[in-house]
């Protein structure tokens, strides 16, 4: 049976980034991937600059387009705010090529990739764990659950009650007429309120559009109907080709911890998507870096690694998510308080958000209790 120091389940941005950092330090690491790379992955594919600038290598070979302007519409076009930067705010990628790039960079440092290996079960023992896969067993000292929002690995580790506030989303890869593509491919566009308690997006890729809709409110909702309305909003008259993909996004981190036995949760498995925009790539990569650093700095001591990982999460990432969760409730409630603030300070707040996405200012983690209470009085 082959033994690895670290076994990473899933080859998305979080898992592949973890492998890259571990491999760079010479730690014996394997990525267990149930599919064959490159594979399509449902995702809007908008990689914000605050995440991109933290990448440890150049990603230009997989960039589809880059945008220095973001257009944000509110209240069905009642308000629109434009924000510009000299450097790109959002970089468009396709996840199959992007994920594969990170994996290949990790392999350059000796990381092993096991494709077509579906994880079936984990047998936890005192000193190591046995991972049963569809193509045989391996053993590992550390296990990283980076297998996305559904995360079978988390369930195998003992996580039962899901506390991540999963929201529904629909994403479409759409080929449109040359005329429509030319018109819609000049900027990134968000339409807040195109869906109740949510938004729609238009992300131009190299030769097609990634369009999507999501809602932050639980309950029955026909996202397909809102997508059709969004096509009308965009003025798209002809669909040449259209591929639909449904998925879920976690808008809150787990409340029952991020480490069980020797399994560390990162990315969507942990619930680290940014709650206001629902962008998950940046924090997925960041959490991968944190867990790799924790394992390296612990000198491969499980208890110390767990302590270090939680400390790293609590410095920046978890406080940001807590503030973001509160602010998103305000952001997506179309009420008099929000309307007043948008009318008076809309462009200012929009610029702040773009500054955060661009990495020019930190995400606010000190939202005052006084402000919270005032807004809550108006909303609830």
mmCIF file of C-alpha atoms in Angstrom:
data_model
loop_
_atom_site.group_PDB
_atom_site.id
_atom_site.type_symbol
_atom_site.label_atom_id
_atom_site.label_comp_id
_atom_site.label_asym_id
_atom_site.label_seq_id
_atom_site.Cartn_x
_atom_site.Cartn_y
_atom_site.Cartn_z
ATOM 1 C CA UNK A 1 0.000 0.000 0.000
ATOM 2 C CA UNK A 2 1.390 3.390 -1.010
ATOM 3 C CA UNK A 3 1.767 5.855 1.863
ATOM 4 C CA UNK A 4 1.633 9.659 1.594
ATOM 5 C CA UNK A 5 2.118 12.302 4.231
ATOM 6 C CA UNK A 6 -0.855 14.285 2.893
ATOM 7 C CA UNK A 7 -3.784 13.080 0.798
ATOM 8 C CA UNK A 8 -5.860 15.813 -0.840
ATOM 9 C CA UNK A 9 -9.338 14.898 -2.019
ATOM 10 C CA UNK A 10 -10.314 16.994 -5.039
ATOM 11 C CA UNK A 11 -8.272 18.964 -7.559
ATOM 12 C CA UNK A 12 -10.107 22.289 -7.511
ATOM 13 C CA UNK A 13 -8.366 25.582 -6.654
ATOM 14 C CA UNK A 14 -8.284 24.878 -2.907
ATOM 15 C CA UNK A 15 -6.894 21.345 -3.151
ATOM 16 C CA UNK A 16 -4.511 22.037 -6.014
ATOM 17 C CA UNK A 17 -3.150 25.133 -4.234
ATOM 18 C CA UNK A 18 -2.605 23.134 -1.058
ATOM 19 C CA UNK A 19 -0.703 20.550 -3.077
ATOM 20 C CA UNK A 20 1.410 23.259 -4.710
ATOM 21 C CA UNK A 21 2.541 24.739 -1.390
ATOM 22 C CA UNK A 22 3.161 21.342 0.202
ATOM 23 C CA UNK A 23 5.006 20.019 -2.816
ATOM 24 C CA UNK A 24 7.200 23.112 -2.905
ATOM 25 C CA UNK A 25 8.389 22.185 0.596
ATOM 26 C CA UNK A 26 9.070 18.602 -0.396
ATOM 27 C CA UNK A 27 6.184 17.068 1.536
ATOM 28 C CA UNK A 28 4.995 13.754 0.089
ATOM 29 C CA UNK A 29 1.547 14.676 -1.257
ATOM 30 C CA UNK A 30 -1.108 13.033 -3.393
ATOM 31 C CA UNK A 31 -4.213 14.514 -5.058
ATOM 32 C CA UNK A 32 -7.089 12.041 -5.336
ATOM 33 C CA UNK A 33 -9.402 13.073 -8.170
ATOM 34 C CA UNK A 34 -12.513 11.146 -9.192
ATOM 35 C CA UNK A 35 -12.422 12.446 -12.781
ATOM 36 C CA UNK A 36 -9.783 12.869 -15.496
ATOM 37 C CA UNK A 37 -8.214 16.294 -15.879
ATOM 38 C CA UNK A 38 -8.954 18.665 -17.409
ATOM 39 C CA UNK A 39 -12.672 18.368 -16.642
ATOM 40 C CA UNK A 40 -15.512 20.888 -16.857
ATOM 41 C CA UNK A 41 -16.421 22.483 -13.538
ATOM 42 C CA UNK A 42 -19.573 24.490 -12.932
ATOM 43 C CA UNK A 43 -18.510 28.009 -11.971
ATOM 44 C CA UNK A 44 -19.099 31.555 -13.173
ATOM 45 C CA UNK A 45 -15.346 31.788 -13.611
ATOM 46 C CA UNK A 46 -14.923 35.344 -12.360
ATOM 47 C CA UNK A 47 -11.627 35.504 -10.470
ATOM 48 C CA UNK A 48 -11.343 38.809 -8.599
ATOM 49 C CA UNK A 49 -8.038 40.623 -8.426
ATOM 50 C CA UNK A 50 -7.623 40.307 -4.658
ATOM 51 C CA UNK A 51 -7.358 36.571 -5.176
ATOM 52 C CA UNK A 52 -5.407 36.713 -8.408
ATOM 53 C CA UNK A 53 -2.656 38.926 -7.008
ATOM 54 C CA UNK A 54 -1.970 36.308 -4.321
ATOM 55 C CA UNK A 55 -1.321 33.582 -6.884
ATOM 56 C CA UNK A 56 2.276 32.324 -6.566
ATOM 57 C CA UNK A 57 2.692 31.985 -10.338
ATOM 58 C CA UNK A 58 1.521 33.552 -13.590
ATOM 59 C CA UNK A 59 -1.881 32.391 -14.881
ATOM 60 C CA UNK A 60 -1.958 34.342 -18.152
ATOM 61 C CA UNK A 61 -2.026 31.163 -20.256
ATOM 62 C CA UNK A 62 -5.528 30.308 -18.973
ATOM 63 C CA UNK A 63 -7.001 33.820 -18.903
ATOM 64 C CA UNK A 64 -10.041 34.221 -21.161
ATOM 65 C CA UNK A 65 -10.586 37.948 -20.681
ATOM 66 C CA UNK A 66 -9.800 40.679 -18.167
ATOM 67 C CA UNK A 67 -11.990 43.640 -17.219
ATOM 68 C CA UNK A 68 -11.104 46.977 -15.679
ATOM 69 C CA UNK A 69 -14.750 48.057 -15.453
ATOM 70 C CA UNK A 70 -17.644 46.551 -13.528
ATOM 71 C CA UNK A 71 -21.259 47.674 -14.019
ATOM 72 C CA UNK A 72 -23.675 47.093 -11.141
ATOM 73 C CA UNK A 73 -27.422 47.583 -11.597
ATOM 74 C CA UNK A 74 -29.994 47.825 -8.807
ATOM 75 C CA UNK A 75 -33.786 47.810 -8.679
ATOM 76 C CA UNK A 76 -34.258 46.641 -12.270
ATOM 77 C CA UNK A 77 -32.074 49.418 -13.718
ATOM 78 C CA UNK A 78 -33.381 52.148 -11.484
ATOM 79 C CA UNK A 79 -29.786 52.674 -10.365
ATOM 80 C CA UNK A 80 -26.510 51.789 -12.067
ATOM 81 C CA UNK A 81 -22.998 52.317 -10.762
ATOM 82 C CA UNK A 82 -19.819 52.055 -12.798
ATOM 83 C CA UNK A 83 -16.410 51.389 -11.314
ATOM 84 C CA UNK A 84 -13.094 51.475 -13.123
ATOM 85 C CA UNK A 85 -9.513 50.540 -12.313
ATOM 86 C CA UNK A 86 -6.297 50.785 -14.273
ATOM 87 C CA UNK A 87 -5.598 47.120 -13.522
ATOM 88 C CA UNK A 88 -8.217 44.372 -14.089
ATOM 89 C CA UNK A 89 -10.898 44.033 -11.407
ATOM 90 C CA UNK A 90 -12.067 40.605 -12.589
ATOM 91 C CA UNK A 91 -10.226 38.021 -14.653
ATOM 92 C CA UNK A 92 -12.293 35.479 -16.546
ATOM 93 C CA UNK A 93 -11.173 31.863 -16.488
ATOM 94 C CA UNK A 94 -12.648 28.480 -17.328
ATOM 95 C CA UNK A 95 -12.225 26.147 -14.420
ATOM 96 C CA UNK A 96 -11.096 23.135 -16.424
ATOM 97 C CA UNK A 97 -8.003 24.961 -17.679
ATOM 98 C CA UNK A 98 -7.454 26.942 -14.464
ATOM 99 C CA UNK A 99 -7.608 23.943 -12.127
ATOM 100 C CA UNK A 100 -5.444 21.886 -14.438
ATOM 101 C CA UNK A 101 -2.802 24.625 -14.482
ATOM 102 C CA UNK A 102 -2.507 24.653 -10.678
ATOM 103 C CA UNK A 103 -2.336 20.851 -10.570
ATOM 104 C CA UNK A 104 0.440 20.815 -13.174
ATOM 105 C CA UNK A 105 2.377 23.416 -11.186
ATOM 106 C CA UNK A 106 2.042 21.178 -8.115
ATOM 107 C CA UNK A 107 3.209 18.130 -10.088
ATOM 108 C CA UNK A 108 6.386 20.016 -10.988
ATOM 109 C CA UNK A 109 7.286 19.776 -7.278
ATOM 110 C CA UNK A 110 6.693 16.038 -7.163
ATOM 111 C CA UNK A 111 3.022 15.919 -6.146
ATOM 112 C CA UNK A 112 1.289 12.697 -7.253
ATOM 113 C CA UNK A 113 -2.036 12.931 -9.105
ATOM 114 C CA UNK A 114 -4.345 9.912 -9.011
ATOM 115 C CA UNK A 115 -7.077 10.451 -11.588
ATOM 116 C CA UNK A 116 -10.224 8.319 -11.890
ATOM 117 C CA UNK A 117 -9.869 7.501 -8.202
ATOM 118 C CA UNK A 118 -13.155 7.949 -6.383
ATOM 119 C CA UNK A 119 -12.855 7.987 -2.607
ATOM 120 C CA UNK A 120 -15.145 5.318 -1.166
ATOM 121 C CA UNK A 121 -14.351 5.303 2.547
ATOM 122 C CA UNK A 122 -11.785 6.253 5.187
ATOM 123 C CA UNK A 123 -10.623 3.978 7.999
ATOM 124 C CA UNK A 124 -9.258 6.133 10.797
ATOM 125 C CA UNK A 125 -6.531 4.539 12.895
ATOM 126 C CA UNK A 126 -4.259 5.862 15.625
ATOM 127 C CA UNK A 127 -1.249 6.777 13.530
ATOM 128 C CA UNK A 128 -2.561 6.997 9.954
ATOM 129 C CA UNK A 129 -5.713 6.634 7.871
ATOM 130 C CA UNK A 130 -6.539 4.133 5.161
ATOM 131 C CA UNK A 131 -8.309 5.654 2.178
ATOM 132 C CA UNK A 132 -10.231 3.171 0.079
ATOM 133 C CA UNK A 133 -10.618 4.341 -3.525
ATOM 134 C CA UNK A 134 -12.200 2.877 -6.624
ATOM 135 C CA UNK A 135 -8.738 1.799 -7.775
ATOM 136 C CA UNK A 136 -7.144 0.593 -4.556
ATOM 137 C CA UNK A 137 -6.130 1.725 -1.099
ATOM 138 C CA UNK A 138 -3.575 4.256 0.076
ATOM 139 C CA UNK A 139 -2.629 5.544 3.524
ATOM 140 C CA UNK A 140 -1.972 9.071 4.738
ATOM 141 C CA UNK A 141 -1.133 11.026 7.881
ATOM 142 C CA UNK A 142 -3.171 14.107 6.914
ATOM 143 C CA UNK A 143 -6.321 14.316 4.776
ATOM 144 C CA UNK A 144 -7.487 17.535 3.137
ATOM 145 C CA UNK A 145 -11.162 17.681 2.152
ATOM 146 C CA UNK A 146 -11.236 19.939 -0.899
ATOM 147 C CA UNK A 147 -14.022 18.110 -2.720
ATOM 148 C CA UNK A 148 -16.433 21.000 -2.976
ATOM 149 C CA UNK A 149 -19.811 21.900 -1.604
ATOM 150 C CA UNK A 150 -21.114 18.306 -1.433
ATOM 151 C CA UNK A 151 -17.855 17.001 0.140
ATOM 152 C CA UNK A 152 -18.324 13.275 0.689
ATOM 153 C CA UNK A 153 -15.000 13.419 2.550
ATOM 154 C CA UNK A 154 -16.491 15.699 5.210
ATOM 155 C CA UNK A 155 -19.305 13.207 5.735
ATOM 156 C CA UNK A 156 -16.802 10.363 6.041
ATOM 157 C CA UNK A 157 -14.943 12.409 8.651
ATOM 158 C CA UNK A 158 -18.058 12.673 10.799
ATOM 159 C CA UNK A 159 -19.683 15.970 9.806
ATOM 160 C CA UNK A 160 -23.440 15.404 9.955
ATOM 161 C CA UNK A 161 -25.404 18.637 10.302
ATOM 162 C CA UNK A 162 -24.635 21.073 7.518
ATOM 163 C CA UNK A 163 -24.462 24.642 8.819
ATOM 164 C CA UNK A 164 -23.073 26.370 5.706
ATOM 165 C CA UNK A 165 -26.259 28.109 4.451
ATOM 166 C CA UNK A 166 -26.278 26.566 0.989
ATOM 167 C CA UNK A 167 -27.970 28.677 -1.677
ATOM 168 C CA UNK A 168 -29.080 27.638 -5.186
ATOM 169 C CA UNK A 169 -27.589 28.990 -8.400
ATOM 170 C CA UNK A 170 -27.913 28.342 -12.117
ATOM 171 C CA UNK A 171 -25.036 28.957 -14.515
ATOM 172 C CA UNK A 172 -25.236 28.853 -18.307
ATOM 173 C CA UNK A 173 -22.458 28.717 -20.868
ATOM 174 C CA UNK A 174 -24.107 30.580 -23.744
ATOM 175 C CA UNK A 175 -23.113 31.203 -27.337
ATOM 176 C CA UNK A 176 -24.974 34.144 -28.818
ATOM 177 C CA UNK A 177 -24.969 35.980 -32.137
ATOM 178 C CA UNK A 178 -21.858 37.914 -33.155
ATOM 179 C CA UNK A 179 -23.781 41.145 -32.739
ATOM 180 C CA UNK A 180 -24.945 40.350 -29.203
ATOM 181 C CA UNK A 181 -21.532 39.067 -28.145
ATOM 182 C CA UNK A 182 -19.829 42.192 -29.408
ATOM 183 C CA UNK A 183 -22.316 44.323 -27.483
ATOM 184 C CA UNK A 184 -22.155 42.378 -24.210
ATOM 185 C CA UNK A 185 -18.475 41.456 -24.111
ATOM 186 C CA UNK A 186 -17.136 44.903 -23.239
ATOM 187 C CA UNK A 187 -17.736 44.806 -19.483
ATOM 188 C CA UNK A 188 -18.645 42.623 -16.523
ATOM 189 C CA UNK A 189 -22.197 43.117 -15.373
ATOM 190 C CA UNK A 190 -24.101 42.382 -12.145
ATOM 191 C CA UNK A 191 -27.867 42.891 -11.910
ATOM 192 C CA UNK A 192 -28.810 43.022 -8.238
ATOM 193 C CA UNK A 193 -32.544 42.297 -7.701
ATOM 194 C CA UNK A 194 -32.864 40.498 -11.045
ATOM 195 C CA UNK A 195 -33.684 37.605 -8.702
ATOM 196 C CA UNK A 196 -35.414 38.156 -5.328
ATOM 197 C CA UNK A 197 -32.730 38.429 -2.627
ATOM 198 C CA UNK A 198 -30.054 37.732 -5.207
ATOM 199 C CA UNK A 199 -28.574 38.763 -8.516
ATOM 200 C CA UNK A 200 -27.812 37.814 -12.097
ATOM 201 C CA UNK A 201 -24.446 38.084 -13.798
ATOM 202 C CA UNK A 202 -23.002 38.395 -17.272
ATOM 203 C CA UNK A 203 -19.365 37.265 -17.554
ATOM 204 C CA UNK A 204 -17.919 37.492 -21.080
ATOM 205 C CA UNK A 205 -15.409 34.740 -21.862
ATOM 206 C CA UNK A 206 -13.202 34.354 -24.924
ATOM 207 C CA UNK A 207 -16.010 33.555 -27.367
ATOM 208 C CA UNK A 208 -19.123 32.984 -25.265
ATOM 209 C CA UNK A 209 -20.976 34.356 -22.227
ATOM 210 C CA UNK A 210 -21.257 32.839 -18.771
ATOM 211 C CA UNK A 211 -24.678 33.912 -17.518
ATOM 212 C CA UNK A 212 -26.151 33.034 -14.177
ATOM 213 C CA UNK A 213 -28.731 33.679 -11.479
ATOM 214 C CA UNK A 214 -28.746 33.018 -7.749
ATOM 215 C CA UNK A 215 -30.764 33.812 -4.670
ATOM 216 C CA UNK A 216 -29.580 34.092 -1.074
ATOM 217 C CA UNK A 217 -33.018 33.239 0.321
ATOM 218 C CA UNK A 218 -34.009 29.659 0.994
ATOM 219 C CA UNK A 219 -37.306 28.346 -0.288
ATOM 220 C CA UNK A 220 -38.853 27.401 -3.589
ATOM 221 C CA UNK A 221 -37.865 29.612 -6.501
ATOM 222 C CA UNK A 222 -37.916 29.057 -10.243
ATOM 223 C CA UNK A 223 -34.435 30.220 -11.217
ATOM 224 C CA UNK A 224 -34.999 29.150 -14.829
ATOM 225 C CA UNK A 225 -37.765 31.717 -15.193
ATOM 226 C CA UNK A 226 -35.563 34.461 -13.773
ATOM 227 C CA UNK A 227 -32.810 33.417 -16.177
ATOM 228 C CA UNK A 228 -35.224 33.767 -19.101
ATOM 229 C CA UNK A 229 -36.181 37.233 -17.879
ATOM 230 C CA UNK A 230 -32.504 38.106 -17.634
ATOM 231 C CA UNK A 231 -31.985 37.175 -21.278
ATOM 232 C CA UNK A 232 -34.696 39.707 -22.106
ATOM 233 C CA UNK A 233 -32.997 42.301 -19.893
ATOM 234 C CA UNK A 234 -29.741 41.771 -21.770
ATOM 235 C CA UNK A 235 -31.555 42.033 -25.091
ATOM 236 C CA UNK A 236 -30.359 38.627 -26.299
ATOM 237 C CA UNK A 237 -32.544 37.584 -29.218
ATOM 238 C CA UNK A 238 -30.789 34.446 -30.452
ATOM 239 C CA UNK A 239 -29.206 31.584 -28.510
ATOM 240 C CA UNK A 240 -26.782 29.655 -30.711
ATOM 241 C CA UNK A 241 -25.862 27.149 -28.002
ATOM 242 C CA UNK A 242 -26.684 26.867 -24.329
ATOM 243 C CA UNK A 243 -25.447 24.537 -21.566
ATOM 244 C CA UNK A 244 -27.108 24.783 -18.157
ATOM 245 C CA UNK A 245 -25.603 23.741 -14.839
ATOM 246 C CA UNK A 246 -27.190 23.912 -11.405
ATOM 247 C CA UNK A 247 -25.108 24.109 -8.273
ATOM 248 C CA UNK A 248 -25.030 25.281 -4.666
ATOM 249 C CA UNK A 249 -22.870 27.902 -2.981
ATOM 250 C CA UNK A 250 -22.086 27.954 0.764
ATOM 251 C CA UNK A 251 -22.575 31.472 2.122
ATOM 252 C CA UNK A 252 -21.498 30.731 5.691
ATOM 253 C CA UNK A 253 -18.659 28.727 7.226
ATOM 254 C CA UNK A 254 -19.385 25.585 9.191
ATOM 255 C CA UNK A 255 -20.140 26.157 12.865
ATOM 256 C CA UNK A 256 -19.002 22.704 13.975
ATOM 257 C CA UNK A 257 -15.310 23.131 13.255
ATOM 258 C CA UNK A 258 -12.937 22.616 10.355
ATOM 259 C CA UNK A 259 -10.911 19.626 11.590
ATOM 260 C CA UNK A 260 -12.120 16.162 12.633
ATOM 261 C CA UNK A 261 -9.827 13.202 13.180
ATOM 262 C CA UNK A 262 -7.030 14.066 10.730
ATOM 263 C CA UNK A 263 -9.342 15.635 8.094
ATOM 264 C CA UNK A 264 -8.973 19.368 7.395
ATOM 265 C CA UNK A 265 -11.772 21.174 5.528
ATOM 266 C CA UNK A 266 -10.964 23.934 3.033
ATOM 267 C CA UNK A 267 -12.763 25.853 0.279
ATOM 268 C CA UNK A 268 -16.451 25.138 -0.289
ATOM 269 C CA UNK A 269 -16.254 22.020 1.892
ATOM 270 C CA UNK A 270 -15.640 24.393 4.806
ATOM 271 C CA UNK A 271 -18.061 27.088 3.604
ATOM 272 C CA UNK A 272 -15.564 29.796 2.721
ATOM 273 C CA UNK A 273 -17.280 31.540 -0.231
ATOM 274 C CA UNK A 274 -17.438 35.315 0.162
ATOM 275 C CA UNK A 275 -21.039 36.036 1.270
ATOM 276 C CA UNK A 276 -21.742 39.267 -0.626
ATOM 277 C CA UNK A 277 -20.631 38.290 -4.132
ATOM 278 C CA UNK A 278 -20.662 34.499 -3.541
ATOM 279 C CA UNK A 279 -17.207 34.355 -5.166
ATOM 280 C CA UNK A 280 -15.416 31.266 -3.891
ATOM 281 C CA UNK A 281 -12.151 30.915 -5.820
ATOM 282 C CA UNK A 282 -10.153 33.484 -3.831
ATOM 283 C CA UNK A 283 -10.949 32.117 -0.379
ATOM 284 C CA UNK A 284 -10.610 28.551 -1.627
ATOM 285 C CA UNK A 285 -7.022 29.259 -2.639
ATOM 286 C CA UNK A 286 -6.363 31.231 0.546
ATOM 287 C CA UNK A 287 -7.638 28.423 2.785
ATOM 288 C CA UNK A 288 -5.477 25.980 0.844
ATOM 289 C CA UNK A 289 -2.466 28.131 1.559
ATOM 290 C CA UNK A 290 -3.394 28.349 5.252
ATOM 291 C CA UNK A 291 -3.722 24.593 5.727
ATOM 292 C CA UNK A 292 -0.467 23.949 3.867
ATOM 293 C CA UNK A 293 1.348 26.494 6.031
ATOM 294 C CA UNK A 294 -0.132 24.945 9.172
ATOM 295 C CA UNK A 295 1.079 21.464 8.242
ATOM 296 C CA UNK A 296 4.531 22.740 7.266
ATOM 297 C CA UNK A 297 4.977 24.918 10.357
ATOM 298 C CA UNK A 298 3.809 22.108 12.654
ATOM 299 C CA UNK A 299 6.634 19.843 11.480
ATOM 300 C CA UNK A 300 3.909 17.319 10.591
ATOM 301 C CA UNK A 301 2.413 17.238 14.085
ATOM 302 C CA UNK A 302 -1.358 16.739 13.741
ATOM 303 C CA UNK A 303 -2.439 18.563 16.916
ATOM 304 C CA UNK A 304 -0.141 21.506 16.296
ATOM 305 C CA UNK A 305 -1.248 21.693 12.663
ATOM 306 C CA UNK A 306 -4.899 21.820 13.728
ATOM 307 C CA UNK A 307 -4.162 24.613 16.211
ATOM 308 C CA UNK A 308 -2.188 26.615 13.650
ATOM 309 C CA UNK A 309 -4.843 26.205 10.950
ATOM 310 C CA UNK A 310 -7.603 27.504 13.200
ATOM 311 C CA UNK A 311 -5.424 30.405 14.305
ATOM 312 C CA UNK A 312 -4.754 31.386 10.702
ATOM 313 C CA UNK A 313 -8.459 31.227 9.832
ATOM 314 C CA UNK A 314 -9.345 33.456 12.772
ATOM 315 C CA UNK A 315 -6.855 36.189 11.910
ATOM 316 C CA UNK A 316 -8.581 37.330 8.725
ATOM 317 C CA UNK A 317 -10.774 34.889 6.848
ATOM 318 C CA UNK A 318 -13.425 34.032 9.444
ATOM 319 C CA UNK A 319 -13.892 37.644 10.658
ATOM 320 C CA UNK A 320 -14.349 38.724 7.039
ATOM 321 C CA UNK A 321 -16.953 36.032 6.445
ATOM 322 C CA UNK A 322 -18.831 37.024 9.596
ATOM 323 C CA UNK A 323 -19.063 40.658 8.528
ATOM 324 C CA UNK A 324 -19.888 39.652 4.970
ATOM 325 C CA UNK A 325 -22.752 37.443 6.118
ATOM 326 C CA UNK A 326 -24.312 40.355 7.986
ATOM 327 C CA UNK A 327 -23.775 42.861 5.182
ATOM 328 C CA UNK A 328 -25.190 40.505 2.550
ATOM 329 C CA UNK A 329 -28.510 40.371 4.416
ATOM 330 C CA UNK A 330 -28.694 44.124 4.150
ATOM 331 C CA UNK A 331 -27.382 44.193 0.587
ATOM 332 C CA UNK A 332 -30.018 41.831 -0.822
ATOM 333 C CA UNK A 333 -33.042 43.179 1.066
ATOM 334 C CA UNK A 334 -34.723 45.688 -1.219
ATOM 335 C CA UNK A 335 -36.096 47.921 1.526
ATOM 336 C CA UNK A 336 -36.337 51.646 2.360
ATOM 337 C CA UNK A 337 -33.030 51.675 4.266
ATOM 338 C CA UNK A 338 -31.098 50.255 1.346
ATOM 339 C CA UNK A 339 -32.913 52.521 -1.095
ATOM 340 C CA UNK A 340 -32.011 55.584 0.945
ATOM 341 C CA UNK A 341 -28.351 54.592 1.213
ATOM 342 C CA UNK A 342 -28.121 53.771 -2.486
ATOM 343 C CA UNK A 343 -29.668 57.094 -3.448
ATOM 344 C CA UNK A 344 -27.300 59.044 -1.229
ATOM 345 C CA UNK A 345 -24.123 56.960 -1.119
ATOM 346 C CA UNK A 346 -24.547 54.306 -3.817
ATOM 347 C CA UNK A 347 -21.513 55.116 -5.937
ATOM 348 C CA UNK A 348 -19.360 55.538 -2.824
ATOM 349 C CA UNK A 349 -20.345 52.110 -1.451
ATOM 350 C CA UNK A 350 -19.933 50.557 -4.885
ATOM 351 C CA UNK A 351 -16.408 51.947 -5.124
ATOM 352 C CA UNK A 352 -15.577 50.527 -1.699
ATOM 353 C CA UNK A 353 -16.751 47.080 -2.748
ATOM 354 C CA UNK A 354 -14.742 47.231 -5.957
ATOM 355 C CA UNK A 355 -11.693 48.373 -3.952
ATOM 356 C CA UNK A 356 -12.124 45.254 -1.795
ATOM 357 C CA UNK A 357 -12.492 42.962 -4.809
ATOM 358 C CA UNK A 358 -9.464 44.598 -6.387
ATOM 359 C CA UNK A 359 -7.410 44.089 -3.238
ATOM 360 C CA UNK A 360 -6.888 47.821 -2.590
ATOM 361 C CA UNK A 361 -8.463 47.711 0.854
ATOM 362 C CA UNK A 362 -9.207 44.895 3.324
ATOM 363 C CA UNK A 363 -12.655 43.462 3.739
ATOM 364 C CA UNK A 364 -14.316 45.218 6.720
ATOM 365 C CA UNK A 365 -14.221 43.123 9.868
ATOM 366 C CA UNK A 366 -15.229 45.863 12.334
ATOM 367 C CA UNK A 367 -18.868 46.449 11.447
ATOM 368 C CA UNK A 368 -20.054 48.228 14.578
ATOM 369 C CA UNK A 369 -22.800 46.838 16.784
ATOM 370 C CA UNK A 370 -24.462 50.245 16.631
ATOM 371 C CA UNK A 371 -24.706 50.072 12.840
ATOM 372 C CA UNK A 372 -25.918 46.488 13.012
ATOM 373 C CA UNK A 373 -28.683 47.366 15.441
ATOM 374 C CA UNK A 374 -29.862 50.356 13.400
ATOM 375 C CA UNK A 375 -30.049 48.361 10.196
ATOM 376 C CA UNK A 376 -31.708 45.421 11.909
ATOM 377 C CA UNK A 377 -34.406 47.735 13.252
ATOM 378 C CA UNK A 378 -35.230 48.812 9.695
ATOM 379 C CA UNK A 379 -34.927 45.399 8.031
ATOM 380 C CA UNK A 380 -36.431 43.078 10.600
#
